[in-house]
């Protein structure tokens, strides 16, 4: 009935024809277009299925390669672990042996420190070494850091800020009393003493105390090391002389023997290096103590007279000029030896000798460096004991 009507049965008729329920060619012409659409759909399905199979193969291949890479990494890890265990394996190793190995440097340090201090010094002497050595080291580091980081002080550039002062010929700026021009820094420095290459900074009003304290404590540290290491230096020097003698005798004996009969060295390389290092350390500390000690004494004499290194040359010329006229030169910035030290160190009350001299203190000096009024720690201005 449907066939006689001439209507298209669509995909249902095509399916019946393929199943054999309808004779071939009995479908209307319009069904042939449907047959072509179904054929195109099947071709697209086959293409899609081929693409999906290719994608699955790629994924399976990538998974295999990934698993293969992981297996190779795992094999390398097991091989490295086996090599490490074969090199470090010891049937007698346990937790106690590992712990002893970790604490071996501590045992060595305690053994040698006890040998150095326990034989020659008493426990009280050991405590003195520990306390004084650390205190001296802290003072050296503190004053050196403050000396290189603290500005020595510079006069203001505005001409209206100061009155009754001269003008610097190089920087064309106000030049208060005790101020001098530094050719290296190319600036005027308040109460300039000198330009120190070891500090890479000028020594002036605000860091003069730090510079002198660093020189003083550095000299004290070098003297302390030289005195404390004298016994070690003497033993090391004796050992080096003995090494030279034994080496000479060994070479004389080995001259008449074969290579295989040559005796081993009496001292190891580590022992020779240790003895030579001790000798070098003692000689270095003693040399620095002499050189730096002389510089410290020189600056101490200048501080006692209340002047700087530059002012010493100026005051000497002024004294010679006034001496020819029958007059006596007196330093206007000197308040006496003891008061000069109190002004320089900033000691106003007795407890400041502890808090400002024997302990690290960043307190500022008296005055601003622009004017020089009588400091509060000086009760009466008197003539200096040491006149230039």
Tab-separated table of C-alpha atoms in Angstrom:
chain	number	residue	atom	x	y	z
A	1	UNK	CA	0.000	0.000	0.000
A	2	UNK	CA	2.877	2.333	0.856
A	3	UNK	CA	4.659	1.394	-2.328
A	4	UNK	CA	1.593	2.051	-4.507
A	5	UNK	CA	1.280	5.560	-3.018
A	6	UNK	CA	4.736	6.461	-4.385
A	7	UNK	CA	5.890	8.061	-1.160
A	8	UNK	CA	9.459	7.826	0.137
A	9	UNK	CA	9.874	5.349	2.941
A	10	UNK	CA	13.194	6.870	4.036
A	11	UNK	CA	15.742	4.856	5.903
A	12	UNK	CA	13.056	2.318	6.971
A	13	UNK	CA	12.451	1.256	3.370
A	14	UNK	CA	16.162	1.048	2.684
A	15	UNK	CA	16.609	-1.110	5.752
A	16	UNK	CA	13.718	-3.427	4.648
A	17	UNK	CA	15.172	-3.690	1.155
A	18	UNK	CA	18.587	-4.612	2.517
A	19	UNK	CA	16.996	-7.150	4.870
A	20	UNK	CA	15.226	-8.879	1.906
A	21	UNK	CA	11.694	-8.004	3.001
A	22	UNK	CA	11.169	-5.899	-0.137
A	23	UNK	CA	12.199	-6.738	-3.661
A	24	UNK	CA	15.195	-4.817	-5.064
A	25	UNK	CA	14.093	-1.852	-7.193
A	26	UNK	CA	10.628	-1.705	-5.704
A	27	UNK	CA	11.302	1.509	-3.783
A	28	UNK	CA	10.264	4.842	-5.304
A	29	UNK	CA	12.818	7.091	-6.953
A	30	UNK	CA	12.795	9.461	-4.050
A	31	UNK	CA	14.251	6.726	-1.848
A	32	UNK	CA	17.420	6.680	-3.960
A	33	UNK	CA	18.290	10.099	-2.570
A	34	UNK	CA	17.892	8.687	0.894
A	35	UNK	CA	20.119	5.793	-0.108
A	36	UNK	CA	22.808	8.251	-1.164
A	37	UNK	CA	22.518	10.109	2.169
A	38	UNK	CA	22.833	6.881	4.087
A	39	UNK	CA	25.919	5.945	2.078
A	40	UNK	CA	27.503	9.334	2.874
A	41	UNK	CA	26.648	8.896	6.519
A	42	UNK	CA	28.291	5.481	6.561
A	43	UNK	CA	31.427	6.839	4.916
A	44	UNK	CA	31.661	9.551	7.545
A	45	UNK	CA	31.154	6.975	10.259
A	46	UNK	CA	33.951	4.847	8.827
A	47	UNK	CA	36.243	7.900	8.615
A	48	UNK	CA	35.407	8.851	12.178
A	49	UNK	CA	36.047	5.314	13.344
A	50	UNK	CA	39.415	5.298	11.558
A	51	UNK	CA	40.395	8.572	13.195
A	52	UNK	CA	39.367	7.260	16.599
A	53	UNK	CA	41.367	4.057	16.098
A	54	UNK	CA	44.411	6.124	15.109
A	55	UNK	CA	43.978	8.313	18.174
A	56	UNK	CA	43.687	5.314	20.439
A	57	UNK	CA	46.832	3.844	18.936
A	58	UNK	CA	48.709	7.101	19.561
A	59	UNK	CA	47.495	7.224	23.138
A	60	UNK	CA	48.434	3.592	23.687
A	61	UNK	CA	51.846	4.202	22.148
A	62	UNK	CA	52.386	7.313	24.288
A	63	UNK	CA	51.362	5.395	27.392
A	64	UNK	CA	53.787	2.643	26.530
A	65	UNK	CA	56.598	5.131	26.032
A	66	UNK	CA	55.725	6.838	29.302
A	67	UNK	CA	55.738	3.565	31.142
A	68	UNK	CA	59.030	2.685	29.487
A	69	UNK	CA	60.588	5.982	30.623
A	70	UNK	CA	59.347	5.450	34.152
A	71	UNK	CA	60.752	1.941	34.141
A	72	UNK	CA	64.135	3.270	32.988
A	73	UNK	CA	64.174	5.921	35.728
A	74	UNK	CA	63.246	3.308	38.298
A	75	UNK	CA	66.009	1.014	37.079
A	76	UNK	CA	68.575	3.829	37.252
A	77	UNK	CA	67.429	4.690	40.769
A	78	UNK	CA	67.769	1.096	41.952
A	79	UNK	CA	71.163	0.805	40.269
A	80	UNK	CA	72.451	4.008	41.901
A	81	UNK	CA	71.096	2.942	45.271
A	82	UNK	CA	72.809	-0.403	44.908
A	83	UNK	CA	76.115	1.243	43.957
A	84	UNK	CA	75.909	3.598	46.941
A	85	UNK	CA	75.170	0.786	49.338
A	86	UNK	CA	77.976	-1.309	47.873
A	87	UNK	CA	80.446	1.546	48.471
A	88	UNK	CA	79.258	2.401	51.991
A	89	UNK	CA	78.203	-1.020	53.165
A	90	UNK	CA	79.738	-2.246	56.383
A	91	UNK	CA	78.461	-5.227	58.284
A	92	UNK	CA	79.576	-3.639	61.572
A	93	UNK	CA	77.705	-0.373	60.972
A	94	UNK	CA	74.804	0.447	63.250
A	95	UNK	CA	73.203	3.485	64.810
A	96	UNK	CA	75.928	3.904	67.421
A	97	UNK	CA	78.676	3.965	64.790
A	98	UNK	CA	76.831	6.589	62.745
A	99	UNK	CA	76.283	8.743	65.847
A	100	UNK	CA	79.953	8.508	66.817
A	101	UNK	CA	80.964	9.503	63.290
A	102	UNK	CA	78.720	12.554	63.388
A	103	UNK	CA	80.147	13.676	66.738
A	104	UNK	CA	83.766	13.006	65.778
A	105	UNK	CA	84.496	16.728	65.033
A	106	UNK	CA	83.139	17.644	68.469
A	107	UNK	CA	85.341	15.010	70.116
A	108	UNK	CA	88.381	16.297	68.184
A	109	UNK	CA	87.680	19.904	69.214
A	110	UNK	CA	87.216	19.025	72.876
A	111	UNK	CA	90.348	16.886	72.850
A	112	UNK	CA	92.571	19.562	71.337
A	113	UNK	CA	91.103	22.456	73.342
A	114	UNK	CA	91.586	20.465	76.535
A	115	UNK	CA	95.135	19.678	75.499
A	116	UNK	CA	95.947	23.324	74.729
A	117	UNK	CA	94.288	24.851	77.796
A	118	UNK	CA	94.080	22.094	80.357
A	119	UNK	CA	97.776	21.308	80.537
A	120	UNK	CA	99.155	24.828	80.849
A	121	UNK	CA	96.262	26.849	82.269
A	122	UNK	CA	93.846	26.478	85.150
A	123	UNK	CA	90.047	26.600	84.674
A	124	UNK	CA	90.037	30.221	85.846
A	125	UNK	CA	92.642	31.073	83.207
A	126	UNK	CA	90.513	29.361	80.552
A	127	UNK	CA	87.499	31.468	81.570
A	128	UNK	CA	89.675	34.578	81.374
A	129	UNK	CA	90.728	33.683	77.824
A	130	UNK	CA	87.159	33.075	76.708
A	131	UNK	CA	85.802	36.266	78.304
A	132	UNK	CA	88.596	38.619	77.275
A	133	UNK	CA	89.000	37.188	73.775
A	134	UNK	CA	85.318	37.550	72.908
A	135	UNK	CA	85.082	41.011	74.486
A	136	UNK	CA	88.108	42.221	72.540
A	137	UNK	CA	86.752	40.764	69.300
A	138	UNK	CA	83.363	42.452	69.780
A	139	UNK	CA	85.010	45.816	70.436
A	140	UNK	CA	87.205	45.501	67.331
A	141	UNK	CA	84.326	44.596	65.023
A	142	UNK	CA	81.988	47.256	66.454
A	143	UNK	CA	84.412	50.171	66.229
A	144	UNK	CA	85.669	49.192	62.783
A	145	UNK	CA	82.122	48.988	61.441
A	146	UNK	CA	81.204	52.344	62.983
A	147	UNK	CA	84.402	53.971	61.699
A	148	UNK	CA	83.731	52.997	58.079
A	149	UNK	CA	79.982	53.697	58.098
A	150	UNK	CA	79.858	56.924	60.142
A	151	UNK	CA	80.259	60.165	58.239
A	152	UNK	CA	83.057	62.359	59.642
A	153	UNK	CA	80.837	65.420	59.344
A	154	UNK	CA	80.709	68.188	56.745
A	155	UNK	CA	79.929	71.899	57.084
A	156	UNK	CA	76.706	73.215	55.524
A	157	UNK	CA	76.959	74.576	51.998
A	158	UNK	CA	74.687	77.568	52.598
A	159	UNK	CA	76.668	80.698	53.395
A	160	UNK	CA	73.975	82.203	55.632
A	161	UNK	CA	74.041	79.388	58.162
A	162	UNK	CA	77.394	80.344	59.696
A	163	UNK	CA	78.884	83.683	60.586
A	164	UNK	CA	82.462	84.629	61.311
A	165	UNK	CA	84.008	81.737	59.418
A	166	UNK	CA	86.420	81.601	56.531
A	167	UNK	CA	85.674	80.321	53.037
A	168	UNK	CA	87.330	77.258	51.581
A	169	UNK	CA	89.289	78.118	48.457
A	170	UNK	CA	88.626	74.735	46.819
A	171	UNK	CA	84.944	74.072	47.407
A	172	UNK	CA	83.916	77.749	47.946
A	173	UNK	CA	81.916	76.925	51.082
A	174	UNK	CA	81.977	78.022	54.735
A	175	UNK	CA	84.964	76.615	56.604
A	176	UNK	CA	84.471	76.581	60.395
A	177	UNK	CA	87.341	76.301	62.860
A	178	UNK	CA	89.304	73.009	62.791
A	179	UNK	CA	87.743	72.188	59.393
A	180	UNK	CA	89.991	71.180	56.503
A	181	UNK	CA	89.489	70.209	52.873
A	182	UNK	CA	90.068	66.567	51.885
A	183	UNK	CA	91.510	66.280	48.392
A	184	UNK	CA	90.423	62.626	48.112
A	185	UNK	CA	86.794	63.127	49.186
A	186	UNK	CA	86.813	66.588	47.563
A	187	UNK	CA	84.857	67.991	50.520
A	188	UNK	CA	85.532	69.885	53.707
A	189	UNK	CA	85.575	67.709	56.821
A	190	UNK	CA	84.801	68.880	60.349
A	191	UNK	CA	87.780	68.510	62.714
A	192	UNK	CA	89.619	66.522	60.059
A	193	UNK	CA	92.472	64.321	61.256
A	194	UNK	CA	93.413	62.452	58.061
A	195	UNK	CA	91.989	60.323	55.262
A	196	UNK	CA	92.399	56.653	56.189
A	197	UNK	CA	92.757	54.226	53.236
A	198	UNK	CA	92.062	51.235	55.508
A	199	UNK	CA	88.646	52.686	56.327
A	200	UNK	CA	88.078	54.223	52.889
A	201	UNK	CA	86.764	57.197	54.819
A	202	UNK	CA	87.929	60.443	56.361
A	203	UNK	CA	88.594	60.560	60.098
A	204	UNK	CA	86.801	63.603	61.442
A	205	UNK	CA	84.603	64.945	64.204
A	206	UNK	CA	81.973	62.167	64.304
A	207	UNK	CA	84.128	59.065	63.737
A	208	UNK	CA	87.463	60.066	65.322
A	209	UNK	CA	86.647	58.137	68.506
A	210	UNK	CA	85.682	55.033	66.540
A	211	UNK	CA	88.959	55.126	64.613
A	212	UNK	CA	91.128	55.472	67.709
A	213	UNK	CA	89.169	52.807	69.607
A	214	UNK	CA	89.568	50.405	66.697
A	215	UNK	CA	93.342	50.972	66.638
A	216	UNK	CA	93.546	50.559	70.413
A	217	UNK	CA	91.530	47.347	70.649
A	218	UNK	CA	93.191	45.905	67.554
A	219	UNK	CA	96.595	46.483	69.141
A	220	UNK	CA	95.398	44.912	72.377
A	221	UNK	CA	94.079	41.897	70.465
A	222	UNK	CA	97.351	41.384	68.615
A	223	UNK	CA	99.339	41.643	71.855
A	224	UNK	CA	96.929	39.179	73.480
A	225	UNK	CA	97.367	36.688	70.627
A	226	UNK	CA	101.164	37.052	70.704
A	227	UNK	CA	101.393	36.468	74.466
A	228	UNK	CA	98.847	33.648	74.516
A	229	UNK	CA	100.397	31.887	71.538
A	230	UNK	CA	104.010	32.166	72.682
A	231	UNK	CA	104.140	28.553	73.944
A	232	UNK	CA	102.534	27.259	70.756
A	233	UNK	CA	104.916	29.364	68.667
A	234	UNK	CA	107.947	28.023	70.504
A	235	UNK	CA	106.774	24.400	70.154
A	236	UNK	CA	105.940	24.884	66.471
A	237	UNK	CA	109.285	26.551	65.761
A	238	UNK	CA	111.123	23.697	67.530
A	239	UNK	CA	109.131	21.145	65.539
A	240	UNK	CA	109.987	22.876	62.255
A	241	UNK	CA	113.681	22.873	63.113
A	242	UNK	CA	113.440	19.198	64.009
A	243	UNK	CA	111.658	18.501	60.716
A	244	UNK	CA	114.461	20.154	58.786
A	245	UNK	CA	117.090	18.129	60.643
A	246	UNK	CA	115.274	14.814	60.180
A	247	UNK	CA	114.613	15.561	56.528
A	248	UNK	CA	118.301	16.219	55.989
A	249	UNK	CA	119.263	12.962	57.720
A	250	UNK	CA	116.632	11.017	55.779
A	251	UNK	CA	117.937	12.305	52.459
A	252	UNK	CA	121.481	11.371	53.423
A	253	UNK	CA	120.389	7.827	54.296
A	254	UNK	CA	118.226	7.501	51.184
A	255	UNK	CA	121.140	8.507	48.935
A	256	UNK	CA	122.718	5.079	49.445
A	257	UNK	CA	119.477	3.081	49.178
A	258	UNK	CA	116.994	2.139	46.492
A	259	UNK	CA	113.654	3.801	46.011
A	260	UNK	CA	111.754	1.007	47.752
A	261	UNK	CA	113.984	1.221	50.817
A	262	UNK	CA	113.412	4.962	51.321
A	263	UNK	CA	111.871	5.510	54.787
A	264	UNK	CA	108.552	7.372	55.055
A	265	UNK	CA	108.556	11.044	56.130
A	266	UNK	CA	108.652	11.656	59.867
A	267	UNK	CA	106.024	14.406	59.776
A	268	UNK	CA	102.881	14.373	57.678
A	269	UNK	CA	101.835	17.241	55.447
A	270	UNK	CA	99.087	18.180	57.878
A	271	UNK	CA	101.532	18.449	60.774
A	272	UNK	CA	103.957	20.569	58.756
A	273	UNK	CA	101.174	22.879	57.607
A	274	UNK	CA	99.897	23.247	61.174
A	275	UNK	CA	103.306	24.175	62.616
A	276	UNK	CA	104.019	26.652	59.833
A	277	UNK	CA	100.578	28.254	60.272
A	278	UNK	CA	101.216	28.765	63.991
A	279	UNK	CA	104.567	30.418	63.289
A	280	UNK	CA	103.037	32.641	60.596
A	281	UNK	CA	100.168	33.631	62.906
A	282	UNK	CA	102.484	34.614	65.748
A	283	UNK	CA	104.825	36.611	63.499
A	284	UNK	CA	101.881	38.393	61.852
A	285	UNK	CA	100.231	39.305	65.169
A	286	UNK	CA	103.510	40.525	66.652
A	287	UNK	CA	104.294	42.659	63.589
A	288	UNK	CA	100.827	44.227	63.525
A	289	UNK	CA	101.036	44.854	67.265
A	290	UNK	CA	104.293	46.789	66.827
A	291	UNK	CA	103.200	48.819	63.786
A	292	UNK	CA	99.649	49.539	64.899
A	293	UNK	CA	100.776	50.076	68.479
A	294	UNK	CA	103.142	52.840	67.368
A	295	UNK	CA	100.311	54.518	65.426
A	296	UNK	CA	97.990	54.218	68.428
A	297	UNK	CA	100.563	55.799	70.756
A	298	UNK	CA	101.034	58.637	68.273
A	299	UNK	CA	97.305	59.395	68.188
A	300	UNK	CA	97.100	59.033	71.968
A	301	UNK	CA	99.750	61.763	72.322
A	302	UNK	CA	97.774	63.998	69.954
A	303	UNK	CA	94.563	63.435	71.908
A	304	UNK	CA	96.393	64.243	75.136
A	305	UNK	CA	97.419	67.602	73.661
A	306	UNK	CA	93.923	68.222	72.260
A	307	UNK	CA	94.838	68.403	68.595
A	308	UNK	CA	94.623	66.417	65.374
A	309	UNK	CA	97.326	65.301	62.971
A	310	UNK	CA	96.790	68.323	60.725
A	311	UNK	CA	96.627	70.715	63.658
A	312	UNK	CA	99.961	69.450	64.940
A	313	UNK	CA	101.748	70.833	61.868
A	314	UNK	CA	99.753	74.071	62.002
A	315	UNK	CA	100.403	74.535	65.739
A	316	UNK	CA	104.100	73.800	65.317
A	317	UNK	CA	104.454	76.546	62.713
A	318	UNK	CA	102.424	78.923	64.863
A	319	UNK	CA	104.569	78.170	67.902
A	320	UNK	CA	107.752	78.903	65.922
A	321	UNK	CA	106.257	82.155	64.632
A	322	UNK	CA	105.229	83.322	68.114
A	323	UNK	CA	108.506	82.153	69.632
A	324	UNK	CA	110.394	84.551	67.407
A	325	UNK	CA	108.256	87.358	68.823
A	326	UNK	CA	108.892	86.246	72.401
A	327	UNK	CA	105.381	84.874	72.929
A	328	UNK	CA	104.113	81.469	74.040
A	329	UNK	CA	101.599	79.533	71.963
A	330	UNK	CA	98.693	77.874	73.763
A	331	UNK	CA	96.251	75.567	72.051
A	332	UNK	CA	92.737	77.046	72.467
A	333	UNK	CA	91.130	73.601	72.068
A	334	UNK	CA	93.106	71.906	74.840
A	335	UNK	CA	91.557	71.651	78.317
A	336	UNK	CA	94.321	69.676	79.999
A	337	UNK	CA	95.432	66.098	79.510
A	338	UNK	CA	92.726	64.406	81.584
A	339	UNK	CA	89.899	66.642	80.382
A	340	UNK	CA	91.020	66.212	76.777
A	341	UNK	CA	90.495	62.465	77.122
A	342	UNK	CA	87.109	62.958	78.767
A	343	UNK	CA	86.009	65.268	75.959
A	344	UNK	CA	87.318	62.916	73.283
A	345	UNK	CA	85.691	59.793	74.756
A	346	UNK	CA	82.468	61.574	75.742
A	347	UNK	CA	82.759	60.817	79.468
A	348	UNK	CA	80.461	63.158	81.421
A	349	UNK	CA	79.908	61.076	84.563
A	350	UNK	CA	82.026	58.287	86.126
A	351	UNK	CA	79.718	55.499	84.944
A	352	UNK	CA	80.416	56.500	81.335
A	353	UNK	CA	83.876	54.906	81.651
A	354	UNK	CA	82.044	51.589	81.714
A	355	UNK	CA	79.114	52.224	79.398
A	356	UNK	CA	80.896	54.379	76.809
A	357	UNK	CA	84.514	53.218	76.921
A	358	UNK	CA	84.614	49.567	77.998
A	359	UNK	CA	81.388	48.638	76.195
A	360	UNK	CA	80.252	49.378	72.603
A	361	UNK	CA	78.515	52.748	72.526
A	362	UNK	CA	77.297	54.775	69.514
A	363	UNK	CA	77.034	58.069	71.444
A	364	UNK	CA	77.838	61.302	69.612
A	365	UNK	CA	80.824	63.514	70.468
A	366	UNK	CA	80.488	66.853	72.239
A	367	UNK	CA	79.373	69.717	70.022
A	368	UNK	CA	78.462	69.849	66.371
A	369	UNK	CA	81.929	70.536	64.996
A	370	UNK	CA	80.798	73.986	63.806
A	371	UNK	CA	81.532	75.820	67.058
A	372	UNK	CA	83.722	74.845	69.994
A	373	UNK	CA	82.126	75.861	73.266
A	374	UNK	CA	83.275	74.622	76.649
A	375	UNK	CA	82.128	70.990	77.078
A	376	UNK	CA	80.005	70.201	80.168
A	377	UNK	CA	82.556	67.691	81.454
A	378	UNK	CA	85.182	70.472	81.740
A	379	UNK	CA	84.584	72.540	84.846
A	380	UNK	CA	87.339	75.088	84.341
A	381	UNK	CA	89.398	75.829	81.243
A	382	UNK	CA	93.066	75.828	82.072
A	383	UNK	CA	96.318	76.005	80.184
A	384	UNK	CA	97.414	72.756	78.542
A	385	UNK	CA	100.124	70.723	80.209
A	386	UNK	CA	101.735	69.902	76.889
A	387	UNK	CA	102.210	72.933	74.704
A	388	UNK	CA	103.364	72.674	71.117
